[in-house]
Amino acid sequence: MLYRRVARPLFFLLPPEFAHHLSLIALAHTPLASLLAPLARREFPGLERKLFGLTFPNPIGLAAGFDKNAEGLAAWESLGFGFMELGTITPRPQPGNPRPRVFRLPSRQGLINRLGFPNVGAEDVARRLSRIKLAGHWPHIPVGMNIGKNKETPLEEAGRDYLLCFRATRNVADYFVVNVSSPNTPGLRELQQGQFLDSILGPLRDEDPDLRHPLLIKIAPDLSDGQLEEIVRAVDKYRLAGIVATNTTVDKTGLPLQEEGGVSGRPLAARSTEVIRSLHRLTGGRVPIIGVGGVFNADDAKEKLAAGASLLQLYTGFVYEGPFVIRKICEGLL
Ligand SMILES: Cc1cc2nc3c(=O)[nH]c(=O)nc-3n(C[C@H](O)[C@H](O)[C@H](O)COP(=O)(O)O)c2cc1C
């Protein structure tokens, strides 16, 4: 209530990306998150999940993109998230697209972004994570690393970028997500198909033939049934640990703002759930699915779990509902 009545209206007076930076600074670099922890964080033993060798104290995770550079690990744990996904990182640092590049759709509870993977680069993120590990401050919740390619890297050479990101961070993250689904890096989503997919997943699998590091793939919501079948074949062929479904959509039908970029939040919810349901059917339920797209409350979460998701993530729901949303969803699930 306090967030929706006071903090959110103030945040929403600021440009979206600036508001995001402010909240990241406040949560990651001040004691705010630990002050909120007694209210935000609860133990939910009934919601614990064990998947691909990791224990998730609850199924609600922070989606990729919120903490691209691994700044707030302790904060996400303090706020009660059951896991976090950092990144997307790329081998070399890059600034992303020109601003403005994030837009709100308040009447639809959505966002449009075309950030284009601004990040400090894989090596820097790896160093940051190593320091946290060495200092004994590693969180007690799983830490995922979402990996991508630099904007200038040609699609034919993309496999090398993913490999470099994996090599840099393999010892400082618990699971890895191949991001081939952001609409904001030209051509990236073509990597979800055929030879390109092989050229990324093959070398990554060769690098870790004993499946020591769970490797997942994050897909777009705009894939056809045939394309989803192809993804599932690749998941089997390369023995992937799971599928993250979905990234933002390029479908802006009926939206009051037609900015270029990917749509997240409420407008994405139904399609994302549909993709989860299709994947669950195609895999016969044997491949864990991380459901993401328009989760704002316990009903949204239940819908995606019923469709076949084993874990959930949120980004836009966190922006609109605030720091107590994880606790509220978990209580609702119980
Ligand atoms: C501003 C913004 C930045 C994002 N950056 C990334 C990213 O770097 N990598 C990624 O895989 N997904 C990224 N996403 C997509 C989210 O992880 C998520 O898949 C999508 O927003 C749907 O979830 P939501 O409706 O809960 O926001 C981003 C989303 C937003 C809104």
Tab-separated table of C-alpha atoms and ligand atoms in Angstrom:
chain	number	residue	atom	x	y	z
A	1	MET	CA	0.000	0.000	0.000
A	2	LEU	CA	2.758	2.428	1.030
A	3	TYR	CA	4.668	1.612	-2.135
A	4	ARG	CA	1.646	2.001	-4.406
A	5	ARG	CA	0.353	5.159	-2.721
A	6	VAL	CA	3.620	6.982	-2.015
A	7	ALA	CA	6.791	5.531	-3.493
A	8	ARG	CA	5.447	4.511	-6.906
A	9	PRO	CA	3.798	7.848	-7.757
A	10	LEU	CA	7.061	9.584	-6.874
A	11	PHE	CA	9.120	7.135	-8.909
A	12	PHE	CA	6.748	7.490	-11.836
A	13	LEU	CA	7.404	11.254	-11.910
A	14	LEU	CA	10.962	10.423	-12.945
A	15	PRO	CA	12.098	9.133	-16.335
A	16	PRO	CA	11.901	5.304	-16.173
A	17	GLU	CA	15.582	4.549	-16.560
A	18	PHE	CA	16.576	7.174	-14.000
A	19	ALA	CA	14.017	5.758	-11.558
A	20	HIS	CA	15.520	2.324	-12.114
A	21	HIS	CA	19.037	3.595	-11.409
A	22	LEU	CA	17.858	5.340	-8.258
A	23	SER	CA	16.129	2.238	-6.951
A	24	LEU	CA	19.152	0.100	-7.799
A	25	ILE	CA	21.438	2.496	-5.928
A	26	ALA	CA	19.064	2.619	-2.957
A	27	LEU	CA	18.650	-1.156	-2.791
A	28	ALA	CA	22.135	-2.279	-3.730
A	29	HIS	CA	24.312	0.423	-2.205
A	30	THR	CA	22.486	1.576	0.946
A	31	PRO	CA	21.101	-0.378	3.935
A	32	LEU	CA	17.537	0.040	2.574
A	33	ALA	CA	17.096	-3.616	1.597
A	34	SER	CA	18.250	-4.914	4.989
A	35	LEU	CA	15.909	-2.420	6.675
A	36	LEU	CA	13.039	-3.729	4.556
A	37	ALA	CA	14.013	-7.367	5.106
A	38	PRO	CA	12.049	-7.945	8.342
A	39	LEU	CA	8.878	-6.938	6.483
A	40	ALA	CA	9.672	-8.238	3.024
A	41	ARG	CA	11.274	-11.585	3.665
A	42	ARG	CA	9.675	-14.719	5.103
A	43	GLU	CA	10.596	-18.380	5.200
A	44	PHE	CA	8.218	-20.512	3.143
A	45	PRO	CA	9.344	-24.114	3.693
A	46	GLY	CA	6.247	-25.330	1.849
A	47	LEU	CA	7.346	-23.537	-1.307
A	48	GLU	CA	10.875	-24.907	-1.534
A	49	ARG	CA	11.835	-26.409	-4.904
A	50	LYS	CA	14.783	-28.578	-5.916
A	51	LEU	CA	15.611	-28.322	-9.596
A	52	PHE	CA	18.692	-29.084	-11.684
A	53	GLY	CA	20.726	-29.746	-8.557
A	54	LEU	CA	19.875	-26.433	-6.881
A	55	THR	CA	17.600	-25.624	-3.947
A	56	PHE	CA	15.216	-22.694	-4.396
A	57	PRO	CA	13.765	-21.566	-1.023
A	58	ASN	CA	10.741	-20.229	-2.918
A	59	PRO	CA	9.847	-20.185	-6.616
A	60	ILE	CA	9.818	-16.392	-7.151
A	61	GLY	CA	12.973	-15.028	-8.764
A	62	LEU	CA	14.274	-11.706	-10.023
A	63	ALA	CA	14.203	-11.730	-13.834
A	64	ALA	CA	17.237	-10.912	-15.956
A	65	GLY	CA	17.894	-7.298	-16.820
A	66	PHE	CA	17.097	-5.695	-13.487
A	67	ASP	CA	20.584	-6.269	-12.093
A	68	LYS	CA	22.676	-6.585	-15.234
A	69	ASN	CA	26.018	-5.915	-13.546
A	70	ALA	CA	25.583	-7.946	-10.345
A	71	GLU	CA	25.345	-4.987	-8.002
A	72	GLY	CA	22.667	-6.078	-5.541
A	73	LEU	CA	23.027	-9.767	-4.678
A	74	ALA	CA	22.485	-9.238	-0.954
A	75	ALA	CA	19.519	-6.943	-1.610
A	76	TRP	CA	17.601	-9.508	-3.682
A	77	GLU	CA	18.042	-12.058	-0.942
A	78	SER	CA	16.945	-9.511	1.697
A	79	LEU	CA	13.754	-8.782	-0.236
A	80	GLY	CA	12.826	-12.461	-0.152
A	81	PHE	CA	13.478	-13.540	-3.732
A	82	GLY	CA	13.943	-17.306	-4.043
A	83	PHE	CA	16.625	-16.815	-6.710
A	84	MET	CA	18.046	-14.152	-8.986
A	85	GLU	CA	19.170	-13.978	-12.583
A	86	LEU	CA	21.936	-11.466	-13.272
A	87	GLY	CA	22.879	-10.055	-16.704
A	88	THR	CA	22.471	-10.067	-19.598
A	89	ILE	CA	26.235	-9.785	-19.818
A	90	THR	CA	28.271	-9.640	-23.021
A	91	PRO	CA	32.000	-10.419	-23.445
A	92	ARG	CA	32.976	-6.764	-23.903
A	93	PRO	CA	31.378	-3.828	-22.069
A	94	GLN	CA	28.866	-1.883	-24.172
A	95	PRO	CA	26.698	1.208	-23.654
A	96	GLY	CA	23.456	-0.091	-25.182
A	97	ASN	CA	21.112	1.945	-27.379
A	98	PRO	CA	20.680	5.750	-27.258
A	99	ARG	CA	18.284	7.147	-24.615
A	100	PRO	CA	15.382	7.344	-24.023
A	101	ARG	CA	15.079	3.556	-24.209
A	102	VAL	CA	12.633	2.580	-21.451
A	103	PHE	CA	8.959	3.644	-21.494
A	104	ARG	CA	6.062	3.050	-19.112
A	105	LEU	CA	2.563	1.957	-20.071
A	106	PRO	CA	0.858	2.757	-16.754
A	107	SER	CA	-2.680	2.239	-18.062
A	108	ARG	CA	-1.694	-1.311	-19.100
A	109	GLN	CA	0.765	-2.099	-16.299
A	110	GLY	CA	3.488	-2.591	-18.837
A	111	LEU	CA	6.889	-1.369	-19.975
A	112	ILE	CA	8.556	-1.056	-23.345
A	113	ASN	CA	12.342	-1.233	-23.394
A	114	ARG	CA	15.032	-1.190	-26.044
A	115	LEU	CA	18.063	-1.049	-23.769
A	116	GLY	CA	20.219	-3.317	-25.934
A	117	PHE	CA	22.278	-4.974	-23.173
A	118	PRO	CA	24.168	-2.075	-21.583
A	119	ASN	CA	26.621	-3.772	-19.224
A	120	VAL	CA	30.138	-3.566	-17.828
A	121	GLY	CA	31.246	-6.769	-19.535
A	122	ALA	CA	31.675	-10.384	-18.441
A	123	GLU	CA	35.144	-10.013	-16.909
A	124	ASP	CA	34.131	-7.130	-14.680
A	125	VAL	CA	30.989	-8.916	-13.499
A	126	ALA	CA	33.040	-12.059	-12.842
A	127	ARG	CA	35.552	-10.097	-10.752
A	128	ARG	CA	32.735	-8.536	-8.742
A	129	LEU	CA	31.194	-11.941	-8.062
A	130	SER	CA	34.556	-13.500	-7.149
A	131	ARG	CA	35.113	-10.791	-4.573
A	132	ILE	CA	31.702	-11.469	-3.022
A	133	LYS	CA	32.457	-15.187	-2.945
A	134	LEU	CA	35.916	-14.745	-1.432
A	135	ALA	CA	34.554	-12.397	1.204
A	136	GLY	CA	32.069	-15.108	2.272
A	137	HIS	CA	29.063	-12.964	1.360
A	138	TRP	CA	27.598	-15.311	-1.234
A	139	PRO	CA	23.779	-15.371	-1.042
A	140	HIS	CA	21.907	-18.450	0.135
A	141	ILE	CA	19.689	-18.415	-2.933
A	142	PRO	CA	20.656	-19.604	-6.431
A	143	VAL	CA	22.365	-17.032	-8.653
A	144	GLY	CA	21.781	-17.350	-12.385
A	145	MET	CA	23.825	-15.685	-15.102
A	146	ASN	CA	22.134	-14.603	-18.306
A	147	ILE	CA	24.627	-14.478	-21.184
A	148	GLY	CA	24.457	-12.738	-24.557
A	149	LYS	CA	26.476	-11.393	-27.426
A	150	ASN	CA	27.897	-7.950	-28.184
A	151	LYS	CA	25.974	-5.851	-30.663
A	152	GLU	CA	28.788	-5.766	-33.259
A	153	THR	CA	29.468	-9.510	-33.187
A	154	PRO	CA	28.132	-11.051	-36.413
A	155	LEU	CA	25.516	-13.779	-35.903
A	156	GLU	CA	27.905	-16.334	-37.477
A	157	GLU	CA	30.398	-15.644	-34.667
A	158	ALA	CA	27.874	-15.358	-31.839
A	159	GLY	CA	28.774	-18.788	-30.436
A	160	ARG	CA	32.154	-17.436	-29.375
A	161	ASP	CA	30.561	-14.564	-27.399
A	162	TYR	CA	28.342	-16.937	-25.430
A	163	LEU	CA	31.321	-19.184	-24.785
A	164	LEU	CA	33.428	-16.256	-23.542
A	165	CYS	CA	30.659	-15.166	-21.142
A	166	PHE	CA	30.309	-18.717	-19.860
A	167	ARG	CA	34.039	-19.180	-19.394
A	168	ALA	CA	34.354	-15.891	-17.504
A	169	THR	CA	31.551	-16.646	-15.060
A	170	ARG	CA	31.313	-20.440	-14.837
A	171	ASN	CA	32.717	-20.527	-11.296
A	172	VAL	CA	30.745	-17.583	-9.970
A	173	ALA	CA	27.154	-18.482	-10.856
A	174	ASP	CA	24.884	-21.436	-10.128
A	175	TYR	CA	23.071	-21.663	-13.451
A	176	PHE	CA	23.397	-20.099	-16.904
A	177	VAL	CA	20.857	-18.829	-19.394
A	178	VAL	CA	21.535	-18.468	-23.100
A	179	ASN	CA	19.634	-15.367	-24.106
A	180	VAL	CA	18.665	-15.617	-27.766
A	181	SER	CA	15.405	-13.753	-27.368
A	182	SER	CA	15.988	-10.062	-26.701
A	183	PRO	CA	14.359	-7.976	-29.437
A	184	ASN	CA	16.854	-5.154	-28.922
A	185	THR	CA	20.039	-6.602	-30.368
A	186	PRO	CA	19.674	-6.735	-34.150
A	187	GLY	CA	19.284	-10.310	-35.401
A	188	LEU	CA	19.604	-11.883	-31.957
A	189	ARG	CA	16.297	-13.697	-32.129
A	190	GLU	CA	17.383	-15.440	-35.349
A	191	LEU	CA	19.744	-17.363	-33.091
A	192	GLN	CA	16.729	-19.304	-31.824
A	193	GLN	CA	16.758	-21.376	-34.995
A	194	GLY	CA	18.598	-24.086	-36.895
A	195	GLN	CA	22.305	-23.830	-37.442
A	196	PHE	CA	22.680	-20.726	-35.311
A	197	LEU	CA	21.257	-22.539	-32.307
A	198	ASP	CA	23.689	-25.418	-32.893
A	199	SER	CA	26.588	-22.998	-33.224
A	200	ILE	CA	25.849	-21.599	-29.754
A	201	LEU	CA	24.684	-24.630	-27.807
A	202	GLY	CA	27.199	-27.090	-29.312
A	203	PRO	CA	30.358	-25.308	-28.084
A	204	LEU	CA	28.739	-24.566	-24.705
A	205	ARG	CA	27.904	-28.244	-24.244
A	206	ASP	CA	31.410	-29.288	-25.346
A	207	GLU	CA	32.783	-26.933	-22.708
A	208	ASP	CA	30.806	-28.706	-19.977
A	209	PRO	CA	30.181	-32.280	-21.168
A	210	ASP	CA	29.534	-33.554	-17.625
A	211	LEU	CA	26.644	-31.102	-17.109
A	212	ARG	CA	28.267	-29.526	-14.050
A	213	HIS	CA	26.729	-26.131	-14.765
A	214	PRO	CA	22.976	-26.109	-15.456
A	215	LEU	CA	22.425	-24.453	-18.836
A	216	LEU	CA	19.025	-23.072	-19.824
A	217	ILE	CA	17.735	-21.210	-22.859
A	218	LYS	CA	15.545	-18.089	-22.738
A	219	ILE	CA	13.077	-17.789	-25.575
A	220	ALA	CA	10.826	-15.143	-27.097
A	221	PRO	CA	7.048	-15.233	-26.768
A	222	ASP	CA	6.693	-14.588	-30.492
A	223	LEU	CA	7.755	-18.054	-31.679
A	224	SER	CA	5.442	-20.246	-33.742
A	225	ASP	CA	4.496	-23.782	-32.654
A	226	GLY	CA	7.017	-25.143	-35.142
A	227	GLN	CA	9.757	-22.970	-33.685
A	228	LEU	CA	8.884	-24.091	-30.167
A	229	GLU	CA	9.240	-27.700	-31.336
A	230	GLU	CA	12.681	-26.857	-32.668
A	231	ILE	CA	13.641	-25.362	-29.312
A	232	VAL	CA	12.507	-28.496	-27.500
A	233	ARG	CA	14.549	-30.672	-29.894
A	234	ALA	CA	17.614	-28.523	-29.110
A	235	VAL	CA	16.931	-28.780	-25.369
A	236	ASP	CA	17.001	-32.573	-25.685
A	237	LYS	CA	19.976	-32.681	-28.044
A	238	TYR	CA	22.163	-30.473	-25.848
A	239	ARG	CA	20.750	-31.792	-22.571
A	240	LEU	CA	19.737	-28.355	-21.346
A	241	ALA	CA	18.510	-28.037	-17.767
A	242	GLY	CA	15.458	-25.952	-18.595
A	243	ILE	CA	13.740	-23.209	-20.548
A	244	VAL	CA	13.071	-19.631	-19.458
A	245	ALA	CA	9.792	-18.531	-21.048
A	246	THR	CA	9.549	-15.768	-21.985
A	247	ASN	CA	11.424	-12.620	-22.884
A	248	THR	CA	9.563	-9.445	-23.940
A	249	THR	CA	7.258	-9.427	-26.961
A	250	VAL	CA	7.447	-7.289	-30.101
A	251	ASP	CA	3.657	-7.525	-30.459
A	252	LYS	CA	2.252	-4.091	-29.606
A	253	THR	CA	-1.264	-4.645	-30.902
A	254	GLY	CA	-3.690	-2.263	-29.209
A	255	LEU	CA	-1.093	-0.576	-27.008
A	256	PRO	CA	-1.340	3.208	-26.521
A	257	LEU	CA	2.407	3.628	-27.112
A	258	GLN	CA	4.151	2.261	-30.180
A	259	GLU	CA	7.800	2.778	-29.223
A	260	GLU	CA	10.302	0.365	-30.675
A	261	GLY	CA	11.395	-2.326	-28.219
A	262	GLY	CA	10.051	-5.252	-26.230
A	263	VAL	CA	6.842	-5.170	-24.205
A	264	SER	CA	6.778	-6.608	-20.678
A	265	GLY	CA	4.242	-6.814	-17.873
A	266	ARG	CA	0.503	-7.309	-18.075
A	267	PRO	CA	0.222	-7.104	-21.905
A	268	LEU	CA	2.631	-10.056	-22.137
A	269	ALA	CA	1.058	-12.274	-19.483
A	270	ALA	CA	-1.383	-14.355	-21.525
A	271	ARG	CA	1.008	-15.084	-24.389
A	272	SER	CA	3.800	-16.018	-22.018
A	273	THR	CA	1.480	-18.460	-20.211
A	274	GLU	CA	0.424	-19.934	-23.551
A	275	VAL	CA	4.074	-20.567	-24.466
A	276	ILE	CA	4.666	-22.216	-21.077
A	277	ARG	CA	1.655	-24.475	-21.665
A	278	SER	CA	2.887	-25.455	-25.151
A	279	LEU	CA	6.394	-26.172	-23.872
A	280	HIS	CA	5.016	-28.258	-21.020
A	281	ARG	CA	3.006	-30.304	-23.497
A	282	LEU	CA	5.896	-30.660	-25.960
A	283	THR	CA	8.349	-31.775	-23.264
A	284	GLY	CA	5.862	-33.987	-21.449
A	285	GLY	CA	6.735	-32.093	-18.296
A	286	ARG	CA	10.263	-33.520	-18.113
A	287	VAL	CA	12.051	-30.175	-18.659
A	288	PRO	CA	11.807	-27.498	-15.941
A	289	ILE	CA	10.310	-24.244	-17.178
A	290	ILE	CA	10.968	-20.862	-15.568
A	291	GLY	CA	7.840	-18.845	-16.290
A	292	VAL	CA	8.213	-15.098	-16.730
A	293	GLY	CA	5.972	-12.419	-18.197
A	294	GLY	CA	3.368	-10.354	-16.407
A	295	VAL	CA	3.463	-11.900	-12.932
A	296	PHE	CA	2.103	-9.268	-10.528
A	297	ASN	CA	0.266	-11.298	-7.893
A	298	ALA	CA	-0.480	-14.790	-6.591
A	299	ASP	CA	-3.237	-15.415	-9.157
A	300	ASP	CA	-0.846	-14.656	-12.024
A	301	ALA	CA	1.705	-16.946	-10.392
A	302	LYS	CA	-0.815	-19.778	-9.949
A	303	GLU	CA	-1.820	-19.516	-13.589
A	304	LYS	CA	1.748	-19.958	-14.798
A	305	LEU	CA	2.454	-22.783	-12.347
A	306	ALA	CA	-0.733	-24.533	-13.492
A	307	ALA	CA	0.415	-24.121	-17.113
A	308	GLY	CA	3.581	-26.041	-16.258
A	309	ALA	CA	6.151	-23.625	-14.856
A	310	SER	CA	8.311	-24.888	-11.992
A	311	LEU	CA	9.760	-21.498	-11.089
A	312	LEU	CA	8.701	-17.929	-11.834
A	313	GLN	CA	10.457	-14.620	-12.326
A	314	LEU	CA	9.333	-11.041	-12.381
A	315	TYR	CA	10.643	-7.715	-13.506
A	316	THR	CA	7.721	-5.424	-14.383
A	317	GLY	CA	5.617	-6.745	-11.482
A	318	PHE	CA	8.431	-5.710	-9.134
A	319	VAL	CA	8.418	-2.192	-10.631
A	320	TYR	CA	4.631	-1.812	-10.313
A	321	GLU	CA	4.007	-3.673	-7.033
A	322	GLY	CA	7.161	-2.882	-5.055
A	323	PRO	CA	9.436	-4.654	-2.618
A	324	PHE	CA	6.764	-6.660	-0.761
A	325	VAL	CA	5.435	-8.348	-3.879
A	326	ILE	CA	7.509	-11.510	-3.359
A	327	ARG	CA	6.144	-12.060	0.128
A	328	LYS	CA	2.591	-11.398	-1.052
A	329	ILE	CA	2.857	-13.848	-3.926
A	330	CYS	CA	4.395	-16.541	-1.718
A	331	GLU	CA	1.698	-16.098	0.928
A	332	GLY	CA	-0.932	-16.336	-1.800
A	333	LEU	CA	0.635	-19.512	-3.160
A	334	LEU	CA	0.546	-21.136	0.260
B	1	LIG	C1	13.888	-2.759	-18.673
B	1	LIG	C2	14.018	-4.241	-18.950
B	1	LIG	C3	15.270	-4.792	-19.208
B	1	LIG	C4	15.398	-6.145	-19.485
B	1	LIG	N1	16.634	-6.673	-19.724
B	1	LIG	C5	16.768	-8.002	-19.961
B	1	LIG	C6	18.042	-8.581	-20.174
B	1	LIG	O1	19.075	-7.932	-20.108
B	1	LIG	N2	18.096	-9.918	-20.429
B	1	LIG	C7	16.974	-10.705	-20.483
B	1	LIG	O2	17.084	-11.912	-20.708
B	1	LIG	N3	15.768	-10.184	-20.271
B	1	LIG	C8	15.633	-8.866	-20.009
B	1	LIG	N4	14.391	-8.335	-19.775
B	1	LIG	C9	13.208	-9.218	-19.870
B	1	LIG	C10	12.784	-9.729	-18.499
B	1	LIG	O3	13.779	-10.522	-17.913
B	1	LIG	C11	11.504	-10.572	-18.636
B	1	LIG	O4	11.749	-11.696	-19.426
B	1	LIG	C12	10.362	-9.783	-19.270
B	1	LIG	O5	10.388	-8.442	-18.868
B	1	LIG	C13	8.999	-10.373	-18.906
B	1	LIG	O6	8.795	-10.352	-17.508
B	1	LIG	P1	7.957	-9.224	-16.741
B	1	LIG	O7	6.648	-9.100	-17.453
B	1	LIG	O8	7.851	-9.708	-15.333
B	1	LIG	O9	8.745	-7.966	-16.844
B	1	LIG	C14	14.244	-6.977	-19.498
B	1	LIG	C15	12.997	-6.419	-19.225
B	1	LIG	C16	12.859	-5.069	-18.946
B	1	LIG	C17	11.498	-4.506	-18.666
